[in-house]
Amino acid sequence: MYKVKSSKVHGKGVFASEFIPKNKEIIEYRGEKITKKEGDRRSEKRIKKYLNSKKTGSVYIFELNSRYDIDGSFGYNKARFINHSCNPNCEVKIEKGQIWIVSLKNIKKNQELSYDYGYEFDKEDYKDHICKCGYKNCIGYIISSDDIHKYKKHLKKVQKK
């Protein structure tokens, strides 16, 4: 149903190897179930590693619920290569301790899968998360569609100074 290959968006991506209908569970985001505290520790360590080097990298820590995260950095987790988009064709469904990537619309063969990473807007570090999705209305940063208004409010304040 999907294949991993080079992406124009970022590094590798996941692409449909056949037509995928709307509302189809495509791939489970798998990995080690860890506590929030451990997830935060691993995230911080990985972020520092990549910010202090010329390499690009990803954290692969996915929030499962208020107590646990999934560390999806393992080779068997192909879902970790699904890139963010400001105009996604998939969404995340968390149910019964599992994280599924589900199609929001019909996806054509060879089309790259994407979803909104849902990063909350934080005026201190939003610039660390550059978006390269190429969508005509992309704001240039990976910020949850729910938080775009916070970003725009922040921009107005900065522009007044």
PDB file of C-alpha atoms in Angstrom:
ATOM      1  CA  MET A   1       0.000   0.000   0.000  1.00  0.00           C
ATOM      2  CA  TYR A   2       3.008   2.310   0.600  1.00  0.00           C
ATOM      3  CA  LYS A   3       6.730   2.587   0.004  1.00  0.00           C
ATOM      4  CA  VAL A   4       9.528   4.680   1.531  1.00  0.00           C
ATOM      5  CA  LYS A   5      11.714   6.695  -0.848  1.00  0.00           C
ATOM      6  CA  SER A   6      13.422  10.081  -1.210  1.00  0.00           C
ATOM      7  CA  SER A   7      11.153  13.077  -0.685  1.00  0.00           C
ATOM      8  CA  LYS A   8      11.291  16.644  -2.004  1.00  0.00           C
ATOM      9  CA  VAL A   9       9.846  17.764   1.341  1.00  0.00           C
ATOM     10  CA  HIS A  10      12.452  16.330   3.731  1.00  0.00           C
ATOM     11  CA  GLY A  11      14.833  13.386   3.508  1.00  0.00           C
ATOM     12  CA  LYS A  12      12.702  10.310   3.051  1.00  0.00           C
ATOM     13  CA  GLY A  13       8.940  10.159   2.669  1.00  0.00           C
ATOM     14  CA  VAL A  14       6.176   7.586   2.485  1.00  0.00           C
ATOM     15  CA  PHE A  15       4.387   7.259  -0.850  1.00  0.00           C
ATOM     16  CA  ALA A  16       1.267   5.410  -1.934  1.00  0.00           C
ATOM     17  CA  SER A  17       2.191   2.335  -3.986  1.00  0.00           C
ATOM     18  CA  GLU A  18      -1.453   1.997  -5.024  1.00  0.00           C
ATOM     19  CA  PHE A  19      -4.651   4.029  -4.871  1.00  0.00           C
ATOM     20  CA  ILE A  20      -5.705   4.585  -1.231  1.00  0.00           C
ATOM     21  CA  PRO A  21      -9.367   5.456  -0.579  1.00  0.00           C
ATOM     22  CA  LYS A  22     -10.516   8.119   1.898  1.00  0.00           C
ATOM     23  CA  ASN A  23     -10.788   7.009   5.581  1.00  0.00           C
ATOM     24  CA  LYS A  24      -8.393   4.064   5.166  1.00  0.00           C
ATOM     25  CA  GLU A  25      -6.035   3.090   8.003  1.00  0.00           C
ATOM     26  CA  ILE A  26      -2.733   3.082   6.146  1.00  0.00           C
ATOM     27  CA  ILE A  27       0.069   2.507   8.604  1.00  0.00           C
ATOM     28  CA  GLU A  28       0.539   2.264  12.366  1.00  0.00           C
ATOM     29  CA  TYR A  29       3.117   4.513  14.039  1.00  0.00           C
ATOM     30  CA  ARG A  30       4.995   1.883  16.035  1.00  0.00           C
ATOM     31  CA  GLY A  31       7.753   1.963  18.602  1.00  0.00           C
ATOM     32  CA  GLU A  32       8.653   1.741  22.247  1.00  0.00           C
ATOM     33  CA  LYS A  33       6.001   2.917  24.711  1.00  0.00           C
ATOM     34  CA  ILE A  34       7.708   5.267  27.186  1.00  0.00           C
ATOM     35  CA  THR A  35       6.659   7.679  29.920  1.00  0.00           C
ATOM     36  CA  LYS A  36       6.234  11.379  29.168  1.00  0.00           C
ATOM     37  CA  LYS A  37       9.283  12.121  31.297  1.00  0.00           C
ATOM     38  CA  GLU A  38      11.412   9.694  29.281  1.00  0.00           C
ATOM     39  CA  GLY A  39       9.935  11.038  26.029  1.00  0.00           C
ATOM     40  CA  ASP A  40      10.893  14.579  27.006  1.00  0.00           C
ATOM     41  CA  ARG A  41      14.407  13.444  27.954  1.00  0.00           C
ATOM     42  CA  ARG A  42      14.945  11.643  24.642  1.00  0.00           C
ATOM     43  CA  SER A  43      13.463  14.518  22.641  1.00  0.00           C
ATOM     44  CA  GLU A  44      15.702  17.087  24.305  1.00  0.00           C
ATOM     45  CA  LYS A  45      18.786  14.927  23.743  1.00  0.00           C
ATOM     46  CA  ARG A  46      17.993  14.392  20.048  1.00  0.00           C
ATOM     47  CA  ILE A  47      17.149  18.037  19.431  1.00  0.00           C
ATOM     48  CA  LYS A  48      20.471  19.150  20.965  1.00  0.00           C
ATOM     49  CA  LYS A  49      22.321  16.590  18.852  1.00  0.00           C
ATOM     50  CA  TYR A  50      20.895  17.948  15.601  1.00  0.00           C
ATOM     51  CA  LEU A  51      20.944  21.637  16.494  1.00  0.00           C
ATOM     52  CA  ASN A  52      24.652  21.396  17.291  1.00  0.00           C
ATOM     53  CA  SER A  53      25.600  19.605  14.069  1.00  0.00           C
ATOM     54  CA  LYS A  54      25.323  20.169  10.342  1.00  0.00           C
ATOM     55  CA  LYS A  55      23.230  17.021   9.979  1.00  0.00           C
ATOM     56  CA  THR A  56      19.472  17.071   9.827  1.00  0.00           C
ATOM     57  CA  GLY A  57      17.507  14.693  11.914  1.00  0.00           C
ATOM     58  CA  SER A  58      14.234  13.946  13.544  1.00  0.00           C
ATOM     59  CA  VAL A  59      13.097  13.210  17.048  1.00  0.00           C
ATOM     60  CA  TYR A  60      10.415  10.557  16.307  1.00  0.00           C
ATOM     61  CA  ILE A  61       8.720  10.899  19.709  1.00  0.00           C
ATOM     62  CA  PHE A  62       4.938  10.800  19.242  1.00  0.00           C
ATOM     63  CA  GLU A  63       2.437  11.651  21.983  1.00  0.00           C
ATOM     64  CA  LEU A  64       0.214   8.654  22.696  1.00  0.00           C
ATOM     65  CA  ASN A  65      -1.783  10.149  25.585  1.00  0.00           C
ATOM     66  CA  SER A  66      -1.309  12.284  28.707  1.00  0.00           C
ATOM     67  CA  ARG A  67       0.930   9.643  30.363  1.00  0.00           C
ATOM     68  CA  TYR A  68       2.816   7.965  27.520  1.00  0.00           C
ATOM     69  CA  ASP A  69       4.676   8.627  24.276  1.00  0.00           C
ATOM     70  CA  ILE A  70       5.826   6.309  21.513  1.00  0.00           C
ATOM     71  CA  ASP A  71       9.498   6.434  20.526  1.00  0.00           C
ATOM     72  CA  GLY A  72       9.268   5.571  16.844  1.00  0.00           C
ATOM     73  CA  SER A  73      12.975   5.817  16.036  1.00  0.00           C
ATOM     74  CA  PHE A  74      13.246   2.109  15.273  1.00  0.00           C
ATOM     75  CA  GLY A  75      13.846   0.708  11.768  1.00  0.00           C
ATOM     76  CA  TYR A  76      10.604  -1.268  11.718  1.00  0.00           C
ATOM     77  CA  ASN A  77       8.571   1.958  12.056  1.00  0.00           C
ATOM     78  CA  LYS A  78       8.206   3.143   8.466  1.00  0.00           C
ATOM     79  CA  ALA A  79       5.525   5.663   9.548  1.00  0.00           C
ATOM     80  CA  ARG A  80       8.292   7.826  11.012  1.00  0.00           C
ATOM     81  CA  PHE A  81       9.112   8.942   7.469  1.00  0.00           C
ATOM     82  CA  ILE A  82       5.709  10.543   6.843  1.00  0.00           C
ATOM     83  CA  ASN A  83       6.336  14.256   6.438  1.00  0.00           C
ATOM     84  CA  HIS A  84       4.358  17.235   7.689  1.00  0.00           C
ATOM     85  CA  SER A  85       2.235  19.271   5.298  1.00  0.00           C
ATOM     86  CA  CYS A  86       0.139  22.401   5.685  1.00  0.00           C
ATOM     87  CA  ASN A  87      -2.266  20.715   3.246  1.00  0.00           C
ATOM     88  CA  PRO A  88      -2.213  17.102   4.487  1.00  0.00           C
ATOM     89  CA  ASN A  89      -3.845  14.092   2.866  1.00  0.00           C
ATOM     90  CA  CYS A  90      -3.780  12.059   6.103  1.00  0.00           C
ATOM     91  CA  GLU A  91      -4.547  12.518   9.777  1.00  0.00           C
ATOM     92  CA  VAL A  92      -3.614  10.783  13.002  1.00  0.00           C
ATOM     93  CA  LYS A  93      -6.082   8.558  14.829  1.00  0.00           C
ATOM     94  CA  ILE A  94      -5.170   7.393  18.334  1.00  0.00           C
ATOM     95  CA  GLU A  95      -7.313   4.555  19.614  1.00  0.00           C
ATOM     96  CA  LYS A  96      -6.822   1.721  22.104  1.00  0.00           C
ATOM     97  CA  GLY A  97      -3.147   2.486  22.611  1.00  0.00           C
ATOM     98  CA  GLN A  98      -2.353   2.570  18.893  1.00  0.00           C
ATOM     99  CA  ILE A  99      -1.460   5.461  16.587  1.00  0.00           C
ATOM    100  CA  TRP A 100      -2.762   5.098  13.032  1.00  0.00           C
ATOM    101  CA  ILE A 101      -2.199   7.264   9.983  1.00  0.00           C
ATOM    102  CA  VAL A 102      -5.542   7.466   8.159  1.00  0.00           C
ATOM    103  CA  SER A 103      -6.301   8.966   4.743  1.00  0.00           C
ATOM    104  CA  LEU A 104      -8.312  12.214   4.820  1.00  0.00           C
ATOM    105  CA  LYS A 105      -9.085  11.947   1.123  1.00  0.00           C
ATOM    106  CA  ASN A 106      -8.458   9.664  -1.819  1.00  0.00           C
ATOM    107  CA  ILE A 107      -4.717   9.366  -2.438  1.00  0.00           C
ATOM    108  CA  LYS A 108      -3.364   8.609  -5.886  1.00  0.00           C
ATOM    109  CA  LYS A 109      -0.648   6.059  -6.582  1.00  0.00           C
ATOM    110  CA  ASN A 110       2.852   7.600  -6.085  1.00  0.00           C
ATOM    111  CA  GLN A 111       1.492  10.566  -4.079  1.00  0.00           C
ATOM    112  CA  GLU A 112       3.406  11.370  -0.891  1.00  0.00           C
ATOM    113  CA  LEU A 113       1.547  10.800   2.380  1.00  0.00           C
ATOM    114  CA  SER A 114       1.506  13.712   4.824  1.00  0.00           C
ATOM    115  CA  TYR A 115      -0.222  14.935   7.962  1.00  0.00           C
ATOM    116  CA  ASP A 116      -0.239  18.024  10.174  1.00  0.00           C
ATOM    117  CA  TYR A 117       2.317  17.346  12.899  1.00  0.00           C
ATOM    118  CA  GLY A 118       0.261  19.475  15.262  1.00  0.00           C
ATOM    119  CA  TYR A 119       3.169  21.352  16.845  1.00  0.00           C
ATOM    120  CA  GLU A 120       1.876  23.933  19.278  1.00  0.00           C
ATOM    121  CA  PHE A 121       3.037  27.472  18.582  1.00  0.00           C
ATOM    122  CA  ASP A 122       5.865  28.530  20.892  1.00  0.00           C
ATOM    123  CA  LYS A 123       7.346  31.951  20.175  1.00  0.00           C
ATOM    124  CA  GLU A 124      10.698  30.802  21.575  1.00  0.00           C
ATOM    125  CA  ASP A 125      11.346  27.866  19.230  1.00  0.00           C
ATOM    126  CA  TYR A 126       8.910  27.832  16.310  1.00  0.00           C
ATOM    127  CA  LYS A 127      11.739  28.900  13.974  1.00  0.00           C
ATOM    128  CA  ASP A 128      13.514  25.604  14.745  1.00  0.00           C
ATOM    129  CA  HIS A 129      10.785  23.761  12.811  1.00  0.00           C
ATOM    130  CA  ILE A 130      11.026  24.865   9.186  1.00  0.00           C
ATOM    131  CA  CYS A 131       8.260  23.658   6.864  1.00  0.00           C
ATOM    132  CA  LYS A 132       9.176  22.759   3.300  1.00  0.00           C
ATOM    133  CA  CYS A 133       5.844  21.272   2.211  1.00  0.00           C
ATOM    134  CA  GLY A 134       5.527  23.573  -0.802  1.00  0.00           C
ATOM    135  CA  TYR A 135       1.826  24.292  -0.276  1.00  0.00           C
ATOM    136  CA  LYS A 136       0.895  27.735  -1.636  1.00  0.00           C
ATOM    137  CA  ASN A 137      -0.452  28.888   1.770  1.00  0.00           C
ATOM    138  CA  CYS A 138       2.432  27.439   3.807  1.00  0.00           C
ATOM    139  CA  ILE A 139       3.641  29.866   6.485  1.00  0.00           C
ATOM    140  CA  GLY A 140       7.160  28.423   6.447  1.00  0.00           C
ATOM    141  CA  TYR A 141       7.041  26.762   9.864  1.00  0.00           C
ATOM    142  CA  ILE A 142       5.581  23.530  11.203  1.00  0.00           C
ATOM    143  CA  ILE A 143       2.795  24.877  13.388  1.00  0.00           C
ATOM    144  CA  SER A 144      -0.504  23.158  14.067  1.00  0.00           C
ATOM    145  CA  SER A 145      -3.362  24.502  11.989  1.00  0.00           C
ATOM    146  CA  ASP A 146      -5.104  25.066  15.345  1.00  0.00           C
ATOM    147  CA  ASP A 147      -2.317  27.486  16.388  1.00  0.00           C
ATOM    148  CA  ILE A 148      -1.877  29.536  13.194  1.00  0.00           C
ATOM    149  CA  HIS A 149      -3.831  32.401  14.803  1.00  0.00           C
ATOM    150  CA  LYS A 150      -1.257  32.528  17.646  1.00  0.00           C
ATOM    151  CA  TYR A 151       1.561  32.736  15.104  1.00  0.00           C
ATOM    152  CA  LYS A 152      -0.168  35.573  13.221  1.00  0.00           C
ATOM    153  CA  LYS A 153      -0.806  37.454  16.477  1.00  0.00           C
ATOM    154  CA  HIS A 154       2.895  37.081  17.354  1.00  0.00           C
ATOM    155  CA  LEU A 155       3.919  38.418  13.922  1.00  0.00           C
ATOM    156  CA  LYS A 156       1.774  41.522  14.385  1.00  0.00           C
ATOM    157  CA  LYS A 157       3.471  42.248  17.711  1.00  0.00           C
ATOM    158  CA  VAL A 158       6.947  41.770  16.219  1.00  0.00           C
ATOM    159  CA  GLN A 159       6.153  43.989  13.223  1.00  0.00           C
ATOM    160  CA  LYS A 160       4.956  46.823  15.503  1.00  0.00           C
ATOM    161  CA  LYS A 161       8.354  46.985  17.219  1.00  0.00           C
TER     162      LYS A 161
END
